[in-house]
Coordinates of C-alpha atoms and ligand atoms in Angstrom, one line a residue:
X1 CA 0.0 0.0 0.0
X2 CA 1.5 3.7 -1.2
X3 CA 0.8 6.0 2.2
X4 CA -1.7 8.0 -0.1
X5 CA -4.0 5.1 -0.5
X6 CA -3.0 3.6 3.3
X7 CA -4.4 7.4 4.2
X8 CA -7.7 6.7 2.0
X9 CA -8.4 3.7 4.0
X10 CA -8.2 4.8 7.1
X11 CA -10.3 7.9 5.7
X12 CA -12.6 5.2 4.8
X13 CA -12.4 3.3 8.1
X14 CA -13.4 6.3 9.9
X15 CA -16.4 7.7 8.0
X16 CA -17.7 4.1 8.2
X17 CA -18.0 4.2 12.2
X18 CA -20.3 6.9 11.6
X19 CA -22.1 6.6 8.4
X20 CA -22.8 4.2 5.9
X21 CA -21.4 4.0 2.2
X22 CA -22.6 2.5 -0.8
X23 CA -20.5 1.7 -3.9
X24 CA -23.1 2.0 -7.0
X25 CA -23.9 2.7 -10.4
X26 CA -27.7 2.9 -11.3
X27 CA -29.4 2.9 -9.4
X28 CA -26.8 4.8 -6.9
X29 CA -28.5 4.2 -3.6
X30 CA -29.5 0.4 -3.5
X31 CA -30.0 -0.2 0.8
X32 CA -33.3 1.6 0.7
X33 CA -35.9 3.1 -1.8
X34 CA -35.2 7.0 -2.8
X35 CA -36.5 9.2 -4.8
X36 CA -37.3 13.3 -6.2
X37 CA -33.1 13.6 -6.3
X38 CA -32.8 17.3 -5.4
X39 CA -28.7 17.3 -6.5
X40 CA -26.4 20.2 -4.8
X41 CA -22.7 21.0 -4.9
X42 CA -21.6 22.3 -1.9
X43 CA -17.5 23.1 -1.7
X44 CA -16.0 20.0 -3.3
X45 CA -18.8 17.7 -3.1
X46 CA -22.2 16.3 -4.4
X47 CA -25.0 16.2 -1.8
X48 CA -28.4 14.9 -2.6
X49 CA -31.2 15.5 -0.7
X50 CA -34.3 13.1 -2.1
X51 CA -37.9 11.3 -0.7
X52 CA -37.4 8.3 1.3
X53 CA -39.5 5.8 0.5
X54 CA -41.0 3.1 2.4
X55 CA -44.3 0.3 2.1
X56 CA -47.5 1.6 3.7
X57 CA -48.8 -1.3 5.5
X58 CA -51.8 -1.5 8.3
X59 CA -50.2 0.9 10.7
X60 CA -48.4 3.3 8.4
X61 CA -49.8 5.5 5.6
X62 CA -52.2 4.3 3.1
X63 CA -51.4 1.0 1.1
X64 CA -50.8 1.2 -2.2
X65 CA -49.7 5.1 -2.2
X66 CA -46.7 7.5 -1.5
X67 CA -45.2 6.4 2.1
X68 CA -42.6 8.8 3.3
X69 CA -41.7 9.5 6.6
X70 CA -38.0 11.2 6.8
X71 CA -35.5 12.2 4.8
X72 CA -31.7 11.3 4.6
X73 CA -28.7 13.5 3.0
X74 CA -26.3 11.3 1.1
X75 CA -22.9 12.9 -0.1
X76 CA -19.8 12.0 -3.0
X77 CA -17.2 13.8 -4.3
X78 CA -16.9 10.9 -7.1
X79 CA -20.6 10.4 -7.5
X80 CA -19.9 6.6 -7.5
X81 CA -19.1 6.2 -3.9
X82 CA -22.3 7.4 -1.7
X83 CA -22.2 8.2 2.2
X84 CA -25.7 8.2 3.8
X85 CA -25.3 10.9 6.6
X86 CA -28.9 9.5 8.3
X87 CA -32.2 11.0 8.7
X88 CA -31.8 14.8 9.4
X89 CA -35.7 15.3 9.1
X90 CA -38.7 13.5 9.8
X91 CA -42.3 13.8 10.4
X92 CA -42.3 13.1 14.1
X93 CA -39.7 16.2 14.9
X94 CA -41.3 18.9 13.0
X95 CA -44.0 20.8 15.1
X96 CA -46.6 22.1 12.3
X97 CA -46.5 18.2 10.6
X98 CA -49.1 15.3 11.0
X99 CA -46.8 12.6 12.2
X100 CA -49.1 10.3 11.4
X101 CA -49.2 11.7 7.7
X102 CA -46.1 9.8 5.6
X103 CA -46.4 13.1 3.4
X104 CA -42.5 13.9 3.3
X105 CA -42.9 14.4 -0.4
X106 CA -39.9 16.0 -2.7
X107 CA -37.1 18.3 -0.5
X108 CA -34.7 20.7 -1.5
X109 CA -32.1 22.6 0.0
X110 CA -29.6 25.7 -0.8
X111 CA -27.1 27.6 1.0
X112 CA -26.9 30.6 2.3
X113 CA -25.1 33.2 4.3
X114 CA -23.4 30.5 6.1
X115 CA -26.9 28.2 6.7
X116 CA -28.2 25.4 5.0
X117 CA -31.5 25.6 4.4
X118 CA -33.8 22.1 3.7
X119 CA -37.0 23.1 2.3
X120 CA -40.0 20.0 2.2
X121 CA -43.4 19.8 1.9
X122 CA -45.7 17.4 4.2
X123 CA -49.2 17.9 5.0
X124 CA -49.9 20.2 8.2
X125 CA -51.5 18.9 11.4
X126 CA -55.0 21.1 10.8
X127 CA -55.5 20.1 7.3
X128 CA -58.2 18.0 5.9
X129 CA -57.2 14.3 5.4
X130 CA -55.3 13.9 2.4
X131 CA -55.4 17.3 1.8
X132 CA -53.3 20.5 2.7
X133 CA -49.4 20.2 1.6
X134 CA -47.9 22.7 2.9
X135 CA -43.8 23.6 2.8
X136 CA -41.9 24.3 5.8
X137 CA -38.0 24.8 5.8
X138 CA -35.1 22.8 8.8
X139 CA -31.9 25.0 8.8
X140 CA -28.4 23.6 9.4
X141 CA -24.6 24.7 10.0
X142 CA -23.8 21.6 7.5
X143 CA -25.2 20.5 4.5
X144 CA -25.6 17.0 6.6
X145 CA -27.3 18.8 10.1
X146 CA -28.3 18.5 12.2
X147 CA -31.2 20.4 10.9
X148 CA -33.5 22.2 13.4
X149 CA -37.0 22.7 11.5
X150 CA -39.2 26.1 11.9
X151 CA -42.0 26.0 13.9
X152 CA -44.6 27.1 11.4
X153 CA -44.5 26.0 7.3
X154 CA -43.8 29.5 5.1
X155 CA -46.9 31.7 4.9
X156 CA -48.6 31.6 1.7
X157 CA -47.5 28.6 -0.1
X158 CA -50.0 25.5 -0.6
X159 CA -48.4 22.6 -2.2
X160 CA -45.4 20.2 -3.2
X161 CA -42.0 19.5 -4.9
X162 CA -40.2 23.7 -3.4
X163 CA -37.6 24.1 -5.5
X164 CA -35.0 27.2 -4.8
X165 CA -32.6 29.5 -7.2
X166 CA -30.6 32.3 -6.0
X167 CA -29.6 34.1 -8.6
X168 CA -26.4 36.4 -9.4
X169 CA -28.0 39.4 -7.7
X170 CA -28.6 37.1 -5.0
X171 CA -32.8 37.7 -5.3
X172 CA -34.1 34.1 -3.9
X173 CA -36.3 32.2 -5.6
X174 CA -39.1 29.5 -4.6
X175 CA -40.9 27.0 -7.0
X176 CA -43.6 24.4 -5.8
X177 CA -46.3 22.6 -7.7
X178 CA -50.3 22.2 -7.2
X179 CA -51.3 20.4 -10.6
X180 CA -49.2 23.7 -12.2
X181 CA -45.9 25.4 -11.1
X182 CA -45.9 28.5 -9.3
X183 CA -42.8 30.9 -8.1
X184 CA -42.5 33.6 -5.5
X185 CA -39.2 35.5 -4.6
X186 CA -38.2 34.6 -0.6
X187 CA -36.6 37.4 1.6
X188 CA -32.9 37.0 2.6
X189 CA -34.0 34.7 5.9
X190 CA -35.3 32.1 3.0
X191 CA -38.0 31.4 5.4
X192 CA -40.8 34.2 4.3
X193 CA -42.0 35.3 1.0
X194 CA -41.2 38.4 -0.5
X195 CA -43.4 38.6 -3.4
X196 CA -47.2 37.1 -3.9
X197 CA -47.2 33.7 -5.1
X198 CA -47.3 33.9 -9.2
X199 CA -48.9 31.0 -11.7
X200 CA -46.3 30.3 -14.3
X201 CA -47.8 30.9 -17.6
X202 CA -47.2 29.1 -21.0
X203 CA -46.5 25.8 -19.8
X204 CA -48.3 22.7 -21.2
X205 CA -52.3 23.5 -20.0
X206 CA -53.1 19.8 -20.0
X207 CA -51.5 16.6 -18.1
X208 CA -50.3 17.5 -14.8
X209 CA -47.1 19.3 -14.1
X210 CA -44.5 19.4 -10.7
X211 CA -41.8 18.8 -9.3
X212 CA -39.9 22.0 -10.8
X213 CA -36.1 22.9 -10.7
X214 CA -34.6 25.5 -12.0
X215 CA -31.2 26.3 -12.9
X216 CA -29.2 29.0 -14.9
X217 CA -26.7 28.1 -17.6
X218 CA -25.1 31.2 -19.6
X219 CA -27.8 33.5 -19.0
X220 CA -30.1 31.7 -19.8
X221 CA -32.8 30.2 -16.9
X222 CA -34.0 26.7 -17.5
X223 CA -37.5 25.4 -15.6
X224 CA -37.3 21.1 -15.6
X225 CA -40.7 19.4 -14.9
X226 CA -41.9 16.5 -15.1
X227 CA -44.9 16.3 -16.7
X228 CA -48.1 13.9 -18.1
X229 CA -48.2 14.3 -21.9
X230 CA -49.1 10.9 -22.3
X231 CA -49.6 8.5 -19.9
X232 CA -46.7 8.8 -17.3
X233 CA -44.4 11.4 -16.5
X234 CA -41.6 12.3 -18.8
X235 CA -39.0 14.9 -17.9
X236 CA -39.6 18.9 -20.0
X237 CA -38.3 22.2 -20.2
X238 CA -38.7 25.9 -20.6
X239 CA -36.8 28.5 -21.0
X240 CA -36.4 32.2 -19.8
X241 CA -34.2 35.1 -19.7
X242 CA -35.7 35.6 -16.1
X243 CA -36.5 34.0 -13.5
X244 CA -40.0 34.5 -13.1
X245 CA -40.7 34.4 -16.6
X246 CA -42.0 34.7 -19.7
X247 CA -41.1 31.2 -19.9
X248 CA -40.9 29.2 -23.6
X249 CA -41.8 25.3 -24.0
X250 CA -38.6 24.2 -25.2
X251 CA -38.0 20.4 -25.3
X252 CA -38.3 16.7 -23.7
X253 CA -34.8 15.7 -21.6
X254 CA -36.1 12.1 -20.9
X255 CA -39.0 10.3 -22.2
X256 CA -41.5 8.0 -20.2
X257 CA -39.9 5.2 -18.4
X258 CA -40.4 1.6 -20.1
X259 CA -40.6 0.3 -16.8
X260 CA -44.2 2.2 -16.5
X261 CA -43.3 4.3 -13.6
X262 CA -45.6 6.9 -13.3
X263 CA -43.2 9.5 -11.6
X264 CA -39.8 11.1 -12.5
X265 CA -38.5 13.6 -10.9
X266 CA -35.4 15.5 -11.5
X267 CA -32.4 18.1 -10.7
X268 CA -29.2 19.3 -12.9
X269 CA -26.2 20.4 -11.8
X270 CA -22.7 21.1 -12.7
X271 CA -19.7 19.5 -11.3
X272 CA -16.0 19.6 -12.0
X273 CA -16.6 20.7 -15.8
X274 CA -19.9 18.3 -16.6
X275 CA -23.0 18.6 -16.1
X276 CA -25.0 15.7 -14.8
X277 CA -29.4 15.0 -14.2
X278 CA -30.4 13.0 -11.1
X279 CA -34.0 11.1 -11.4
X280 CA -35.6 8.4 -10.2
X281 CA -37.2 5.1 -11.7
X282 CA -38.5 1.8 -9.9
X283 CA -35.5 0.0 -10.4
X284 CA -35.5 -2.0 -6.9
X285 CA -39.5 -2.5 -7.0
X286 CA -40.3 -3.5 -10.7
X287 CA -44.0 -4.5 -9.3
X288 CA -44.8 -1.3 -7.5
X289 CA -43.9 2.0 -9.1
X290 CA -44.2 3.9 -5.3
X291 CA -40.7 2.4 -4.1
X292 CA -38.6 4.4 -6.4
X293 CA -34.7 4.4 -7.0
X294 CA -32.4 7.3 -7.9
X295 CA -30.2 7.3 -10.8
X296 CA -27.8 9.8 -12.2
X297 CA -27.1 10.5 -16.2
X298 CA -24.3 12.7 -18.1
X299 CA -26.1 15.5 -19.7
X300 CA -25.1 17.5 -22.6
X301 CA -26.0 20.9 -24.1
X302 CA -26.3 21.6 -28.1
X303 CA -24.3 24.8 -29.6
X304 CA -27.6 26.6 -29.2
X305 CA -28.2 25.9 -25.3
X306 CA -30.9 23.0 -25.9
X307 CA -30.9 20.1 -24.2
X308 CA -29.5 16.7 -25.6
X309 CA -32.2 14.0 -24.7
X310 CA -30.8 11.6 -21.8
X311 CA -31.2 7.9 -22.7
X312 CA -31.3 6.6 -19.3
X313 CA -28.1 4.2 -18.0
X314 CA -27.6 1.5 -16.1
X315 CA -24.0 2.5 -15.9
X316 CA -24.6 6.0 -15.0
X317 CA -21.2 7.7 -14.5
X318 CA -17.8 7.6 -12.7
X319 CA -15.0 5.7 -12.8
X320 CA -14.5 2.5 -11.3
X321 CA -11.8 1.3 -9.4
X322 CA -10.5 -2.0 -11.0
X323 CA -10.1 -3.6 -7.3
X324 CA -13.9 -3.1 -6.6
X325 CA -16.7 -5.4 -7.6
X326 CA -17.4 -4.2 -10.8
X327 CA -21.1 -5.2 -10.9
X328 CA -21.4 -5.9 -15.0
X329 CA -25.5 -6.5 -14.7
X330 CA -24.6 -2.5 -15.1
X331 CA -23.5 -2.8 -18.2
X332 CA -23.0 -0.1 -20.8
X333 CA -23.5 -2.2 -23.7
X334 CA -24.9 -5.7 -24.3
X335 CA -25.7 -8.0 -27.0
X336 CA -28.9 -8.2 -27.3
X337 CA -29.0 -11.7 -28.1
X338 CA -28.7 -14.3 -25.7
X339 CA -27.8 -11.9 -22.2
X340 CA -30.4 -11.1 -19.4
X341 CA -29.7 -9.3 -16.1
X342 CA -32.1 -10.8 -13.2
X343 CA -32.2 -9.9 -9.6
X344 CA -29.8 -12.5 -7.3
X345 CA -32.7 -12.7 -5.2
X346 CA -36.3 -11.4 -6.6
X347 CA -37.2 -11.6 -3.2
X348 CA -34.7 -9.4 -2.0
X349 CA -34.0 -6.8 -4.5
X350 CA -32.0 -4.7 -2.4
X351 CA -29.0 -7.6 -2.9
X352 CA -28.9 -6.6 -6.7
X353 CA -28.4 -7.9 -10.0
X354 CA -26.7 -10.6 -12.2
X355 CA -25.7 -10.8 -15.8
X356 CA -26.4 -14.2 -17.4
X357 CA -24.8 -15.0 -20.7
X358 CA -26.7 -17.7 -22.1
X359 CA -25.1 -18.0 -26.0
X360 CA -21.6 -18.7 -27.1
X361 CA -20.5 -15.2 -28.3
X362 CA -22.9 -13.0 -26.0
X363 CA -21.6 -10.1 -24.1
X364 CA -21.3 -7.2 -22.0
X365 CA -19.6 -4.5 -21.9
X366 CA -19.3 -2.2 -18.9
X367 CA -16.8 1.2 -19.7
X368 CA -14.5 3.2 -17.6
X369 CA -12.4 0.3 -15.4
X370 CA -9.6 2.3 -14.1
X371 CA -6.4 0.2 -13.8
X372 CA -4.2 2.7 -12.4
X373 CA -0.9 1.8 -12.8
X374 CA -0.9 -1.5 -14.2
X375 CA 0.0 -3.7 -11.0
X376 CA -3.0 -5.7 -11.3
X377 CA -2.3 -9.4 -11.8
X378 CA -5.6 -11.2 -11.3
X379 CA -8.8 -11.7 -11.6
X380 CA -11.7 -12.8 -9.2
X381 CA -15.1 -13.4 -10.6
X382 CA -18.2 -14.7 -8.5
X383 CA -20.0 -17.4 -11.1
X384 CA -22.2 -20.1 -11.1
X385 CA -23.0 -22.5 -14.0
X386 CA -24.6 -25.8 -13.1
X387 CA -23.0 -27.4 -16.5
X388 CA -19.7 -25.0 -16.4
X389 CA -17.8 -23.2 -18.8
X390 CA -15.6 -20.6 -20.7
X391 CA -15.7 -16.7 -20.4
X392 CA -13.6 -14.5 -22.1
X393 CA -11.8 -11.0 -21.0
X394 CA -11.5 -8.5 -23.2
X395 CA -10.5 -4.7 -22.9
X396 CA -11.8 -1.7 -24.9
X397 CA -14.3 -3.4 -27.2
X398 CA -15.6 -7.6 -28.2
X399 CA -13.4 -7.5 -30.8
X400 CA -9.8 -6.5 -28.9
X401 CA -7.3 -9.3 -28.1
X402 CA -8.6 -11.8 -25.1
X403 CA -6.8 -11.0 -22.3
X404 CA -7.9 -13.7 -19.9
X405 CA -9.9 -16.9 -20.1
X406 CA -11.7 -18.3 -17.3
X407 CA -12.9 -21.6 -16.7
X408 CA -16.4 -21.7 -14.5
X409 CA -16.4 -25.2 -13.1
X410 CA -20.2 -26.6 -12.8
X411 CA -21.8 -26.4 -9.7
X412 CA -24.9 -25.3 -7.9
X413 CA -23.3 -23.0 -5.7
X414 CA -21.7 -19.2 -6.6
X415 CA -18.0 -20.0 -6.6
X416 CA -15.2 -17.0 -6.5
X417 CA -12.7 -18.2 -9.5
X418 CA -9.4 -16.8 -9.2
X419 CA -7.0 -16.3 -12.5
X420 CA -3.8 -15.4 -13.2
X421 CA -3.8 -12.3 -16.0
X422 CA -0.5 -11.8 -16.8
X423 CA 0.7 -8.0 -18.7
X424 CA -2.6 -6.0 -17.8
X425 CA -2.5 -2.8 -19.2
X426 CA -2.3 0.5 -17.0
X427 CA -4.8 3.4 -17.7
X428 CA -9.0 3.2 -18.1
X429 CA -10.3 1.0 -20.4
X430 CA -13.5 -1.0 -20.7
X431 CA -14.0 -4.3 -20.0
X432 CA -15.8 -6.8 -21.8
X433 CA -17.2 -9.4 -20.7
X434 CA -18.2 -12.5 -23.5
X435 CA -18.8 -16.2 -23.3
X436 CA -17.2 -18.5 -25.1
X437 CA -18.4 -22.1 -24.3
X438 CA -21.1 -22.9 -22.0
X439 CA -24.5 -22.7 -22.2
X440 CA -25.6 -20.6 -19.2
X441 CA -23.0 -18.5 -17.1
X442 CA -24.7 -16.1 -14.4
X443 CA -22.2 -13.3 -13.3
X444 CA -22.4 -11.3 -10.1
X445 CA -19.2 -9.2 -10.3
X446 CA -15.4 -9.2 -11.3
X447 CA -12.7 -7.6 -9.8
X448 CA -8.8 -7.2 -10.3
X449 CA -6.1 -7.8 -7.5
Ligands
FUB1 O1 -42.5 11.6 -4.2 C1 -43.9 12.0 -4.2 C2 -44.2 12.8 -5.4 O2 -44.1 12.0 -6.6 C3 -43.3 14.0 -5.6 O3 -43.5 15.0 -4.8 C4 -43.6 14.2 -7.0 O4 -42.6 15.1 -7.7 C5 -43.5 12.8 -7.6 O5 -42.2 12.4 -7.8

C-alpha cells in the first residue's frame, strides 16, 4: 500500500463508524428506496437530498400510495461512492406536521449566508385528510445537520415539490407545484415570501405538471418538470431570460420510463466541468412503481443551449476502481441476443443484479475500469454454472485481443474463480465481458487484484 492510498483507507475506516457507504452505479442508492433527487454542490462535493421511500402497510400510511416519513442526506465527491449521513428530518420532529401523515414528499435545499436551508413539503397537522401540503424549511450549519426545523411552514405557499434559485444578484427564488408550477421571490431569511405567489404561464395547460427545478446556464434560466403528456411522466423544459418568466416550452430531456413508472423527478447540476441529471425510476420495486430508486445520467447541451435528450443508463457515471466489484448486470453495452440481467434474489432486490450469458459469443460491456498503474495481476469473478464453462476477458471493445480466459467449473453453488492475468495494461479501459463455451454463465461481479 502507497501512504496515499494507506491514508484513503483509514479515511474510509473512519467515516464508516459513523455513516454508511454505498459503492453503485444505477441505481446509486441500492440499501433503501429513494427518490425526487434534489442534487447540490456544496464546496467539493455532491450532496443529494431526495424522498425516502417506504411500504404503507396497516399501521403506516395508506397501502398502495406515496409512504414517506424522513429524509436522509447522502454525499460524493466521485458520484460513485455514496455516504448516507442519516435522517436529518422527519415527520415526528417537525412541530406544524401530522406525524401520522407519511407526506415527506420532494425536498430541496440551498445555502446561504453561512446556513443550510432544507425546504420539504408534508401535509400540516390542521388540514383536511389527504389534503393540505404545505412547505416548511429545517436550517443547518452543514449541508448534513443537524437540521432544526421552523416551527410554522412559510406563509402563503399551498403545495409540493419547493424548488430554490438564487440568482447572481442574490434575489431568492421558490418554485412548488399544485397540478401547475408556481414561483415567488423569498426574503434573505429564505423562510418568508417576498413577493405574492405567481402562476407560471405558457407551460403545457393539460396533463399534470411538478416537481420544478430551475437552474441557470449562460444567461439563460431553465424550468425542468416532469410532466403527463401521455400516460406517465416524462421529464420537459422551458426557457427564460428571467427567473419569473415569460417562460418558452422548449423540449423533452427524458421520455417516459419503459418500466411504467408513473413518476420522474429530477435536478441538474454542474460538477467539476460536466453537467450531470439526477431522477428516479423503480429500479429495486419492478411490481410497485411507489418504491422508487435514484439514478444519475451525463447531460449534454447543443451549440444553441438546448438540451441533448438523456437515454437513461444502467451504468450511470464515474470511474471505477479496478479492485472493486465491478457489478457488470450495469452494463454499458450488451448483446442483445442471448444476455439477461435478473435480480440475485427477486425476493430481495436490495441484494442486486446478475448478468447471465446464455449463447456462445454474448456479451457485455461495462466502460470506464480504471487500472491505475498496471499492477494488477488477477482476476476474481463470482460465477455459477450448473453445466460450467468458458468466459472471455477482453478490454476496450468484443473484438480486442482476449486477455484472460476463465474456466467456471459446474456447480450449484456461486464460486469466486481466481486467474492469473499476466501483462494487464495500466490506464481506463472497458471491460468486456463475452462467453465462449457454456450454455448458461450467471455473473455477479469481477474484480482485479
Ligand atoms: O414523491 C412524491 C411525489 O411524486 C413527488 O412530490 C412528485 O414530484 C412525484 O415524484
Amino acid at each position: 500500500m502507497t501512504n496515499s492510498s494507506r491514508y484513503r483507507f483509514i479515511i474510509l475506516i473512519f467515516v464508516s463508524a459513523f455513516a454508511n457507504i454505498m459503492i453503485a452505479q444505477n441505481p446509486i442508492i441500492t440499501d433503501q428506496f429513494t427518490a425526487d433527487p434534489s442534487a447540490r454542490v456544496f464546496g467539493e462535493k455532491v450532496y443529494l437530498y431526495p424522498s425516502h421511500d417506504i411500504l404503507a402497510n396497516e399501521e403506516r400510511g395508506r397501502i398502495g400510495w406515496f409512504c414517506m416519513e424522513d429524509y436522509h442526506v447522502f454525499s460524493s465527491d466521485n458520484l460513485t461512492d455514496w455516504i448516507d449521513h442519516g435522517v436529518i428530518v422527519s415527520q415526528y420532529n417537525v412541530p406544524w406536521v401530522n406525524s401520522a401523515s407519511y407526506s415527506m414528499w420532494a425536498p430541496d435545499c440551498i445555502y446561504r449566508n453561512g446556513k443550510y436551508y432544507f425546504y420539504f413539503p408534508a401535509r400540516a397537522k390542521d388540514a383536511e385528510p389527504r389534503k393540505g401540503f404545505r412547505v416548511g424549511v429545517a436550517v443547518s450549519d452543514e449541508p448534513y445537520g443537524p437540521f432544526k426545523p421552523e416551527s410554522e411552514p412559510i406563509k402563503g405557499v399551498f403545495g409540493i415539490d419547493p424548488n430554490v434559485f438564487i440568482d447572481e444578484d442574490k434575489q431568492a427564488y421558490l418554485y412548488w407545484s399544485a397540478g401547475k408550477i408556481f414561483v415567488a421571490k423569498l426574503k434573505e431569511n429564505m423562510v418568508e415570501l417576498d413577493s405574492e405567489p405567481m402562476l407560471i404561464e405558457n407551460l403545457p395547460s393539460e396533463g399534470l405538471i411538478e416537481g420544478p427545478y430551475l437552474f441557470k446556464r449562460n444567461g439563460i434560466y431553465y424550468l425542468t418538470y416532469p410532466h403527463v403528456e401521455n400516460e406517465t411522466e416524462r421529464l420537459e423544459y422551458a426557457v427564460a431570460d428571467n427567473p419569473m418568466g415569460p417562460f418558452e416550452v422548449t423540449g423533452v430531456i427524458m421520455d417516459e420510463s419503459p418500466s411504467g413508472c408513473w413518476t420522474n423527478h429530477q435536478s441538474i447540476i454542474e460538477y467539476n466541468n460536466q453537467w450531470y441529471i439526477f431522477y428516479h425510476d423503480n429500479d429495486l420495486s419492478p411490481d410497485f412503481d411507489k418504491n422508487r430508486s435514484i439514478k444519475i445520467d451525463s447531460l449534454f447541451f447543443h451549440e444553441d443551449g438546448t438540451i441533448k435528450k438523456v437515454i437513461p443508463s444502467l451504468r450511470g457515471v464515474g470511474v471505477t476502481d479496478a479492485s472493486r466489484k465491478i457489478q457488470i448486470d450495469r452494463y454499458s453495452n450488451i448483446r442483445d441476443e442471448g444476455t439477461s440481467v435478473e435480480f440475485l434474489d427477486a425476493m430481495d432486490t436490495f441484494g442486486g443484479w446478475k448478468v447471465i450469458l446464455e449463447d456462445e459469443n454474448s456479451w457485455v460491456k461495462y466502460n470506464s475500469v480504471d487500472f491505475g498503474a498496471g499492477n494488477f495481476n488477477s482476476v476474481h469473478v463470482k460465477a455459477l454454472s450448473s453445466e460450467g464453462g468458458i468466459i472471455q476477458l477482453h478490454l476496450n471493445d468484443v473484438s480486442s485481443p482476449v486477455i484472460s480466459e476463465i474456466k467456471i467449473p459446474a456447480g450449484n453453488d456461486w464460486e469466486i474463480i481466481n486467474t492469473i492475468v499476466p501483462g494487464l495494461k495500466s490506464g481506463t479501459h472497458n471491460l468486456i465481458v463475452s462467453l465462449k463455451t457454456g450454455s448458461r454463465i450467471e455473473i455477479d461481479w469481477i474484480n482485479f487484484n
